[in-house]
Amino acid sequence: SSRVVEIQSQMSERAVELLGLPEDRPCLLLDVGCGSGLSGDYISDEGHYWIGMDISPAMLDVAVEREVEGDLLLADVGHGIPFRPGMFDGCISISAVQWLCNADKKSHSPPKRLYRFFSTLYTALARGSRAVLQLYPENSEQLELITAQAMRAGFTGGMVVDYPNSAKAKKFFLCLFVGASGTLPKGLGTECADGEEIHQAKFTNERYR
């Protein structure tokens, strides 16, 4: 529906904004779980290039029909990110990473699949770049699991929560740094009425060593 498209577009915009890309040059981004290429359209509009990965042939067929500008790869990110080291200037993912928590096959171990995804993503990203993964966690355990595997793979950063006080508008963005740890961006709508900020969880590698 058009509402879904609208929400997807807003989240794509926010994810790209949280990447903090340089404004003076086009960047190459990876879109994990790119689906029909809606996020890609926004990336292209902003003057950047992208490669999209998705596990669904049907969704990628739609992207091809829509003649998106990015390159498309049919793949399960739980098997890893098959690109050369330092290739991408950033990665975004909209509503996809939580699926790695599901064990669809007997052989699937969610922690192993998450670690494989994050460790190969870490390698594929240029030093100093970011990955911003918007996700719908089922519960706090799932959030812990995802974050723990990201930190194990070498990322620093943490969760940016937009509109934490709104049941409807609340959105989770896992904002990860490669190399030098940046400052975690502020979530939208986190100013309380009295002007005090809601303090968000910040993760560092130390906690998981």
Coordinates of N, CA and C in Angstrom, one line a residue:
S1 N 0.8 -1.2 0.0 CA 0.0 0.0 0.0 C 0.9 1.3 0.0
S2 N 0.3 2.4 -0.3 CA 1.0 3.6 -0.4 C 1.5 4.0 1.0
R3 N 0.8 3.7 2.0 CA 1.2 4.0 3.4 C 2.5 3.3 3.7
V4 N 2.6 2.0 3.3 CA 3.8 1.2 3.6 C 5.0 1.8 2.8
V5 N 4.8 2.2 1.6 CA 5.8 2.8 0.7 C 6.3 4.1 1.4
E6 N 5.3 4.9 1.9 CA 5.7 6.2 2.6 C 6.5 5.9 3.8
I7 N 6.2 5.0 4.6 CA 6.9 4.7 5.9 C 8.3 4.2 5.5
Q8 N 8.4 3.3 4.5 CA 9.6 2.7 4.0 C 10.5 3.9 3.5
S9 N 10.0 4.8 2.8 CA 10.8 5.9 2.3 C 11.3 6.8 3.4
Q10 N 10.4 7.1 4.4 CA 10.9 7.9 5.5 C 12.0 7.2 6.2
M11 N 11.9 5.9 6.5 CA 13.0 5.2 7.2 C 14.3 5.1 6.4
S12 N 14.1 5.0 5.1 CA 15.3 5.1 4.2 C 16.0 6.4 4.3
E13 N 15.2 7.5 4.2 CA 15.8 8.8 4.4 C 16.5 9.0 5.7
R14 N 15.9 8.5 6.8 CA 16.5 8.7 8.1 C 17.7 7.8 8.2
A15 N 17.7 6.6 7.6 CA 18.9 5.8 7.7 C 20.1 6.4 7.0
V16 N 19.8 6.9 5.8 CA 20.9 7.6 5.0 C 21.4 8.8 5.8
E17 N 20.5 9.6 6.4 CA 20.9 10.7 7.2 C 21.8 10.3 8.3
L18 N 21.5 9.2 9.0 CA 22.3 8.7 10.1 C 23.6 8.2 9.7
L19 N 23.8 7.9 8.4 CA 25.1 7.5 7.9 C 26.1 8.6 7.9
G20 N 25.6 9.9 7.9 CA 26.5 11.0 7.9 C 27.5 11.0 6.7
L21 N 27.0 10.8 5.5 CA 27.9 10.7 4.4 C 28.6 12.0 4.0
P22 N 29.8 12.0 3.4 CA 30.4 13.2 2.9 C 29.5 13.8 1.8
E23 N 29.4 15.1 1.8 CA 28.5 15.8 0.9 C 29.2 16.1 -0.5
D24 N 30.5 16.0 -0.5 CA 31.3 16.5 -1.6 C 31.5 15.4 -2.7
R25 N 31.1 14.2 -2.4 CA 31.4 13.1 -3.4 C 30.3 12.0 -3.3
P26 N 30.1 11.3 -4.5 CA 29.1 10.2 -4.5 C 29.7 9.0 -3.7
C27 N 28.9 8.3 -3.0 CA 29.3 7.2 -2.2 C 28.7 5.9 -2.8
L28 N 29.3 4.8 -2.5 CA 28.8 3.5 -2.8 C 28.2 2.8 -1.6
L29 N 26.9 2.6 -1.6 CA 26.3 2.0 -0.4 C 25.8 0.6 -0.6
L30 N 25.7 -0.2 0.4 CA 25.1 -1.5 0.4 C 23.7 -1.4 1.0
D31 N 22.7 -2.0 0.4 CA 21.4 -2.0 0.9 C 21.0 -3.5 1.2
V32 N 21.0 -3.8 2.5 CA 20.7 -5.2 2.9 C 19.2 -5.4 3.1
G33 N 18.7 -6.4 2.3 CA 17.3 -6.6 2.3 C 16.6 -5.5 1.5
C34 N 17.1 -5.3 0.3 CA 16.7 -4.1 -0.5 C 15.3 -4.3 -1.1
G35 N 14.7 -5.5 -1.1 CA 13.4 -5.7 -1.6 C 13.2 -5.2 -3.0
S36 N 12.2 -4.4 -3.2 CA 11.9 -3.9 -4.5 C 12.6 -2.6 -4.9
G37 N 13.6 -2.2 -4.0 CA 14.5 -1.1 -4.3 C 14.0 0.3 -3.9
L38 N 13.0 0.4 -3.0 CA 12.5 1.7 -2.6 C 13.6 2.5 -1.9
S39 N 14.4 1.9 -1.0 CA 15.5 2.6 -0.4 C 16.5 3.1 -1.4
G40 N 16.7 2.2 -2.4 CA 17.6 2.5 -3.4 C 17.3 3.7 -4.2
D41 N 16.0 3.9 -4.5 CA 15.5 5.1 -5.2 C 15.9 6.4 -4.5
Y42 N 15.8 6.3 -3.1 CA 16.2 7.5 -2.4 C 17.7 7.7 -2.5
I43 N 18.5 6.6 -2.4 CA 19.9 6.7 -2.5 C 20.3 7.3 -3.8
S44 N 19.7 6.8 -4.9 CA 20.0 7.3 -6.2 C 19.6 8.8 -6.3
D45 N 18.5 9.2 -5.8 CA 18.0 10.6 -5.8 C 19.1 11.5 -5.1
E46 N 19.7 11.0 -4.1 CA 20.7 11.7 -3.4 C 22.1 11.8 -4.1
G47 N 22.2 11.1 -5.2 CA 23.4 11.2 -6.0 C 24.4 10.1 -5.6
H48 N 24.0 9.1 -4.9 CA 24.9 8.0 -4.5 C 24.6 6.7 -5.3
Y49 N 25.5 5.8 -5.3 CA 25.4 4.5 -5.9 C 25.1 3.4 -4.9
W50 N 24.5 2.3 -5.4 CA 24.2 1.3 -4.4 C 24.1 -0.1 -5.0
I51 N 24.3 -1.1 -4.2 CA 24.2 -2.5 -4.5 C 23.2 -3.0 -3.5
G52 N 22.2 -3.7 -4.0 CA 21.2 -4.3 -3.1 C 21.2 -5.8 -3.0
M53 N 21.1 -6.3 -1.8 CA 21.0 -7.8 -1.6 C 19.7 -8.1 -1.0
D54 N 19.1 -9.2 -1.5 CA 17.8 -9.7 -1.0 C 17.7 -11.2 -1.2
I55 N 17.0 -11.8 -0.3 CA 16.8 -13.3 -0.3 C 15.6 -13.7 -1.1
S56 N 14.8 -12.7 -1.5 CA 13.5 -13.0 -2.2 C 13.6 -12.7 -3.7
P57 N 13.6 -13.7 -4.6 CA 13.6 -13.5 -6.0 C 12.5 -12.7 -6.5
A58 N 11.3 -12.9 -5.9 CA 10.1 -12.1 -6.3 C 10.3 -10.6 -6.1
M59 N 10.8 -10.2 -5.0 CA 11.1 -8.8 -4.7 C 12.1 -8.2 -5.6
L60 N 13.1 -9.0 -5.9 CA 14.2 -8.5 -6.8 C 13.6 -8.4 -8.3
D61 N 12.7 -9.3 -8.6 CA 12.0 -9.2 -9.9 C 11.3 -7.8 -10.1
V62 N 10.6 -7.4 -9.0 CA 9.9 -6.2 -8.9 C 10.9 -5.0 -9.1
A63 N 12.0 -5.1 -8.4 CA 13.1 -4.1 -8.5 C 13.6 -4.0 -10.0
V64 N 13.8 -5.1 -10.6 CA 14.2 -5.1 -12.0 C 13.1 -4.5 -12.9
E65 N 11.9 -4.8 -12.7 CA 10.8 -4.3 -13.5 C 10.7 -2.7 -13.3
R66 N 11.0 -2.3 -12.1 CA 10.9 -0.9 -11.8 C 12.2 -0.1 -12.3
E67 N 13.1 -0.9 -12.9 CA 14.3 -0.3 -13.5 C 15.1 0.5 -12.5
V68 N 15.3 0.0 -11.3 CA 16.1 0.7 -10.3 C 17.5 0.9 -10.8
E69 N 18.2 1.9 -10.2 CA 19.6 2.2 -10.7 C 20.7 1.3 -10.1
G70 N 20.4 0.7 -9.0 CA 21.4 -0.1 -8.3 C 21.6 -1.5 -8.9
D71 N 22.7 -2.1 -8.5 CA 22.9 -3.5 -8.9 C 22.3 -4.4 -7.9
L72 N 21.8 -5.6 -8.3 CA 21.0 -6.4 -7.4 C 21.7 -7.8 -7.3
L73 N 21.6 -8.3 -6.0 CA 22.2 -9.6 -5.8 C 21.2 -10.5 -5.0
L74 N 20.9 -11.7 -5.5 CA 20.1 -12.6 -4.8 C 20.9 -13.4 -3.8
A75 N 20.8 -13.2 -2.5 CA 21.6 -13.8 -1.6 C 21.0 -13.8 -0.2
D76 N 21.4 -14.7 0.7 CA 21.0 -14.8 2.1 C 22.2 -14.2 2.9
V77 N 21.9 -13.0 3.5 CA 23.0 -12.3 4.2 C 23.5 -13.1 5.4
G78 N 22.7 -14.1 5.8 CA 23.2 -15.0 6.9 C 24.3 -15.8 6.5
H79 N 24.6 -15.9 5.2 CA 25.8 -16.6 4.7 C 27.0 -15.7 4.5
G80 N 26.7 -14.4 4.8 CA 27.8 -13.4 4.7 C 27.7 -12.5 3.6
I81 N 28.5 -11.4 3.6 CA 28.5 -10.4 2.6 C 29.6 -10.6 1.6
P82 N 29.4 -11.0 0.4 CA 30.4 -11.5 -0.5 C 31.1 -10.4 -1.4
F83 N 31.6 -9.3 -0.7 CA 32.2 -8.3 -1.4 C 33.6 -8.0 -0.9
R84 N 34.5 -7.4 -1.7 CA 35.9 -7.3 -1.3 C 36.0 -6.2 -0.1
P85 N 37.1 -6.4 0.6 CA 37.3 -5.5 1.8 C 37.2 -4.0 1.5
G86 N 36.6 -3.3 2.3 CA 36.6 -1.8 2.2 C 35.8 -1.2 1.0
M87 N 35.0 -2.1 0.4 CA 34.3 -1.6 -0.8 C 33.3 -0.6 -0.7
F88 N 32.5 -0.6 0.5 CA 31.4 0.2 0.7 C 31.7 1.4 1.6
D89 N 31.0 2.6 1.3 CA 31.2 3.8 2.1 C 30.1 3.8 3.1
G90 N 29.2 2.8 3.2 CA 28.1 2.8 4.1 C 27.2 1.6 3.8
C91 N 26.4 1.3 4.8 CA 25.4 0.2 4.6 C 24.1 0.7 5.3
I92 N 23.0 0.5 4.6 CA 21.7 0.7 5.2 C 20.9 -0.6 5.1
S93 N 19.9 -0.8 6.0 CA 19.0 -1.9 6.0 C 17.7 -1.5 6.6
I94 N 16.6 -1.7 5.9 CA 15.3 -1.3 6.4 C 14.5 -2.6 6.7
S95 N 14.1 -2.8 8.0 CA 13.3 -3.9 8.4 C 13.7 -5.3 7.9
A96 N 15.0 -5.6 8.0 CA 15.5 -6.9 7.5 C 16.3 -7.7 8.5
V97 N 17.1 -7.0 9.3 CA 18.1 -7.8 10.1 C 17.4 -8.7 11.1
Q98 N 16.2 -8.3 11.6 CA 15.6 -9.2 12.6 C 15.3 -10.6 12.1
W99 N 15.2 -10.7 10.8 CA 14.9 -12.0 10.2 C 16.0 -13.0 10.5
L100 N 17.2 -12.5 10.7 CA 18.4 -13.4 11.0 C 18.2 -14.1 12.3
C101 N 17.3 -13.6 13.1 CA 17.1 -14.2 14.5 C 16.2 -15.4 14.4
N102 N 15.6 -15.6 13.2 CA 14.7 -16.8 13.1 C 15.5 -18.0 12.5
A103 N 15.4 -19.1 13.2 CA 16.0 -20.3 12.7 C 15.1 -21.1 11.8
D104 N 15.2 -20.8 10.5 CA 14.2 -21.4 9.5 C 14.5 -22.9 9.2
K105 N 15.8 -23.2 9.3 CA 16.2 -24.6 9.1 C 16.9 -25.1 10.3
K106 N 16.9 -26.4 10.5 CA 17.5 -27.1 11.6 C 19.0 -26.6 11.8
S107 N 19.6 -26.4 10.6 CA 21.1 -26.1 10.6 C 21.3 -24.6 11.0
H108 N 20.3 -23.8 11.0 CA 20.4 -22.4 11.2 C 20.6 -22.1 12.7
S109 N 21.7 -21.4 13.0 CA 21.9 -20.9 14.4 C 21.9 -19.4 14.3
P110 N 20.9 -18.7 14.9 CA 20.8 -17.3 14.8 C 22.1 -16.6 15.2
P111 N 22.7 -16.9 16.4 CA 23.9 -16.2 16.7 C 25.0 -16.3 15.6
K112 N 25.2 -17.5 15.1 CA 26.2 -17.8 14.1 C 25.9 -17.0 12.8
R113 N 24.6 -17.0 12.4 CA 24.2 -16.3 11.2 C 24.4 -14.8 11.4
L114 N 24.0 -14.3 12.5 CA 24.2 -12.8 12.8 C 25.7 -12.5 12.8
Y115 N 26.5 -13.4 13.4 CA 28.0 -13.1 13.5 C 28.6 -13.1 12.1
R116 N 28.2 -14.1 11.3 CA 28.7 -14.2 9.9 C 28.3 -12.9 9.1
F117 N 27.1 -12.5 9.3 CA 26.6 -11.3 8.6 C 27.4 -10.1 9.1
F118 N 27.5 -9.8 10.4 CA 28.2 -8.6 10.9 C 29.7 -8.7 10.6
S119 N 30.4 -9.8 10.8 CA 31.8 -9.9 10.6 C 32.2 -9.6 9.1
T120 N 31.4 -10.2 8.2 CA 31.7 -9.9 6.8 C 31.3 -8.5 6.3
L121 N 30.2 -8.0 7.0 CA 29.8 -6.6 6.7 C 30.9 -5.7 7.1
Y122 N 31.5 -5.9 8.3 CA 32.5 -5.1 8.9 C 33.7 -5.0 7.9
T123 N 34.1 -6.2 7.3 CA 35.2 -6.2 6.4 C 34.9 -5.5 5.1
A124 N 33.6 -5.6 4.6 CA 33.2 -5.0 3.3 C 33.1 -3.4 3.4
L125 N 33.1 -2.9 4.6 CA 32.9 -1.5 4.8 C 34.3 -0.8 4.9
A126 N 34.3 0.4 4.3 CA 35.6 1.2 4.5 C 35.8 1.7 5.9
R127 N 37.0 1.8 6.3 CA 37.3 2.3 7.7 C 36.7 3.7 7.9
G128 N 36.1 3.9 9.0 CA 35.5 5.2 9.3 C 34.1 5.4 8.8
S129 N 33.5 4.3 8.2 CA 32.2 4.4 7.6 C 31.2 3.8 8.7
R130 N 29.9 3.8 8.3 CA 28.9 3.4 9.2 C 27.9 2.4 8.6
A131 N 27.2 1.6 9.4 CA 26.1 0.9 8.9 C 24.9 1.3 9.8
V132 N 23.8 1.6 9.2 CA 22.6 2.0 9.9 C 21.5 1.0 9.5
L133 N 21.1 0.2 10.5 CA 20.1 -0.9 10.3 C 18.9 -0.7 11.1
Q134 N 17.8 -0.3 10.4 CA 16.5 -0.1 11.0 C 15.9 -1.5 11.2
L135 N 15.4 -1.8 12.4 CA 14.8 -3.1 12.6 C 13.7 -3.1 13.6
Y136 N 12.9 -4.1 13.5 CA 11.7 -4.3 14.4 C 12.0 -5.5 15.3
P137 N 12.6 -5.2 16.5 CA 12.9 -6.3 17.4 C 11.7 -6.8 18.0
E138 N 11.6 -8.2 18.2 CA 10.5 -8.8 18.8 C 10.5 -8.5 20.3
N139 N 11.7 -8.4 20.9 CA 11.8 -8.2 22.4 C 13.2 -7.7 22.7
S140 N 13.5 -7.5 23.9 CA 14.8 -6.9 24.3 C 15.9 -8.0 24.2
E141 N 15.5 -9.3 24.3 CA 16.5 -10.3 24.2 C 17.1 -10.3 22.7
Q142 N 16.1 -10.2 21.8 CA 16.5 -10.2 20.4 C 17.5 -9.0 20.1
L143 N 17.1 -7.8 20.7 CA 18.0 -6.6 20.5 C 19.4 -6.9 21.1
E144 N 19.4 -7.5 22.2 CA 20.7 -7.9 22.9 C 21.5 -8.8 22.0
L145 N 20.8 -9.8 21.5 CA 21.5 -10.8 20.6 C 22.1 -10.1 19.4
I146 N 21.3 -9.3 18.7 CA 21.8 -8.6 17.5 C 23.0 -7.7 17.8
T147 N 22.8 -6.9 18.9 CA 23.8 -5.9 19.2 C 25.1 -6.6 19.7
A148 N 25.0 -7.7 20.5 CA 26.2 -8.5 21.0 C 27.0 -9.0 19.8
Q149 N 26.3 -9.5 18.8 CA 27.0 -10.1 17.6 C 27.7 -9.0 16.8
A150 N 27.0 -7.8 16.7 CA 27.6 -6.7 16.0 C 28.9 -6.3 16.7
M151 N 28.9 -6.2 18.0 CA 30.1 -5.7 18.8 C 31.2 -6.8 18.7
R152 N 30.8 -8.1 18.7 CA 31.7 -9.2 18.6 C 32.5 -9.1 17.3
A153 N 31.8 -8.6 16.3 CA 32.4 -8.5 14.9 C 33.3 -7.3 14.8
G154 N 33.4 -6.4 15.8 CA 34.3 -5.3 15.8 C 33.6 -3.9 15.7
F155 N 32.3 -3.9 15.5 CA 31.6 -2.6 15.4 C 31.6 -2.0 16.8
T156 N 31.5 -0.6 16.8 CA 31.1 0.1 18.0 C 29.8 0.9 17.6
G157 N 29.2 1.5 18.6 CA 28.0 2.3 18.3 C 26.9 1.8 19.2
G158 N 25.7 1.8 18.7 CA 24.6 1.4 19.6 C 23.2 1.8 18.9
M159 N 22.2 1.7 19.7 CA 20.8 1.9 19.2 C 20.4 3.3 19.3
V160 N 19.9 3.9 18.2 CA 19.3 5.2 18.1 C 17.8 4.9 18.0
V161 N 17.1 5.5 19.0 CA 15.6 5.2 19.0 C 14.9 6.6 18.7
D162 N 14.2 6.6 17.6 CA 13.4 7.8 17.3 C 12.0 7.7 17.9
Y163 N 11.5 8.8 18.4 CA 10.2 8.9 19.1 C 10.0 7.8 20.1
P164 N 10.9 7.7 21.1 CA 10.8 6.6 22.0 C 9.5 6.5 22.8
N165 N 8.8 7.7 22.9 CA 7.6 7.8 23.7 C 6.3 7.5 23.0
S166 N 6.5 7.3 21.7 CA 5.3 7.0 20.9 C 5.2 5.6 20.4
A167 N 4.1 4.9 20.8 CA 4.0 3.5 20.4 C 4.0 3.3 18.9
K168 N 3.4 4.3 18.2 CA 3.2 4.2 16.7 C 4.5 4.6 16.0
A169 N 5.1 5.7 16.4 CA 6.2 6.3 15.6 C 7.6 5.8 16.0
K170 N 7.6 5.0 17.1 CA 8.9 4.6 17.7 C 9.7 3.7 16.6
K171 N 10.9 4.1 16.4 CA 11.7 3.3 15.4 C 13.1 3.1 16.0
F172 N 13.6 1.8 15.7 CA 14.9 1.4 16.2 C 15.9 1.4 15.0
F173 N 17.0 2.1 15.2 CA 18.1 2.2 14.2 C 19.4 1.7 14.9
L174 N 19.9 0.6 14.5 CA 21.2 0.2 15.1 C 22.3 0.9 14.2
C175 N 23.0 1.8 14.9 CA 24.0 2.7 14.2 C 25.4 2.2 14.6
L176 N 26.1 1.7 13.6 CA 27.3 1.0 13.9 C 28.5 1.7 13.2
F177 N 29.6 1.8 13.9 CA 30.8 2.5 13.4 C 31.9 1.5 13.0
V178 N 32.6 1.7 11.9 CA 33.8 0.9 11.6 C 35.0 1.7 11.9
G179 N 35.9 1.1 12.7 CA 37.1 1.8 13.1 C 36.8 2.8 14.2
A180 N 37.3 4.0 14.0 CA 37.2 5.0 15.1 C 35.7 5.2 15.5
S181 N 35.4 5.1 16.8 CA 34.1 5.2 17.2 C 33.6 6.7 17.1
G182 N 32.5 6.9 16.5 CA 31.9 8.3 16.4 C 31.0 8.5 17.6
T183 N 30.4 9.7 17.6 CA 29.4 10.0 18.6 C 28.0 9.5 18.1
L184 N 27.3 8.8 18.9 CA 26.0 8.2 18.5 C 25.1 9.4 18.3
P185 N 24.4 9.4 17.1 CA 23.5 10.5 16.8 C 22.3 10.5 17.8
K186 N 21.6 11.6 18.0 CA 20.4 11.7 18.9 C 19.2 11.1 18.1
G187 N 18.4 10.5 18.9 CA 17.1 10.0 18.3 C 16.2 11.2 18.1
L188 N 15.3 11.1 17.2 CA 14.3 12.2 17.0 C 13.3 12.1 18.1
G189 N 12.7 13.2 18.6 CA 11.7 13.2 19.6 C 12.1 12.7 20.9
T190 N 13.4 12.8 21.2 CA 13.9 12.4 22.5 C 14.0 13.5 23.6
E191 N 13.6 14.7 23.2 CA 13.5 15.7 24.2 C 12.3 15.6 25.0
C192 N 12.4 15.5 26.3 CA 11.2 15.4 27.1 C 10.6 16.8 27.3
A193 N 9.4 16.9 27.9 CA 8.8 18.2 28.0 C 9.6 19.2 28.8
D194 N 10.4 18.7 29.7 CA 11.2 19.6 30.5 C 12.6 19.9 29.9
G195 N 12.7 19.4 28.7 CA 14.0 19.7 28.0 C 15.1 18.7 28.3
E196 N 14.8 17.7 29.2 CA 15.8 16.8 29.5 C 15.9 15.7 28.4
E197 N 17.0 15.2 28.1 CA 17.1 14.1 27.1 C 16.9 12.8 27.7
I198 N 16.4 11.9 26.9 CA 16.4 10.5 27.4 C 17.7 9.9 27.0
H199 N 18.4 9.3 27.9 CA 19.7 8.8 27.6 C 19.6 7.4 27.0
Q200 N 20.3 7.3 25.9 CA 20.2 6.0 25.1 C 21.4 5.1 25.5
A201 N 21.1 3.8 25.2 CA 22.2 2.8 25.4 C 23.3 3.1 24.5
K202 N 24.5 3.1 25.0 CA 25.7 3.2 24.1 C 26.5 2.0 24.3
F203 N 26.9 1.3 23.3 CA 27.7 0.1 23.4 C 29.2 0.3 23.0
T204 N 30.1 -0.3 23.7 CA 31.5 -0.3 23.2 C 31.9 -1.7 23.2
N205 N 33.0 -2.0 22.6 CA 33.5 -3.3 22.5 C 33.8 -3.9 23.9
E206 N 34.3 -3.0 24.8 CA 34.8 -3.5 26.1 C 33.8 -4.4 26.8
R207 N 32.5 -4.0 26.7 CA 31.5 -4.7 27.4 C 31.4 -6.2 27.1
Y208 N 31.8 -6.5 25.9 CA 31.6 -7.9 25.4 C 32.9 -8.7 25.4
R209 N 34.0 -8.1 25.8 CA 35.3 -8.8 25.8 C 35.4 -9.9 26.8

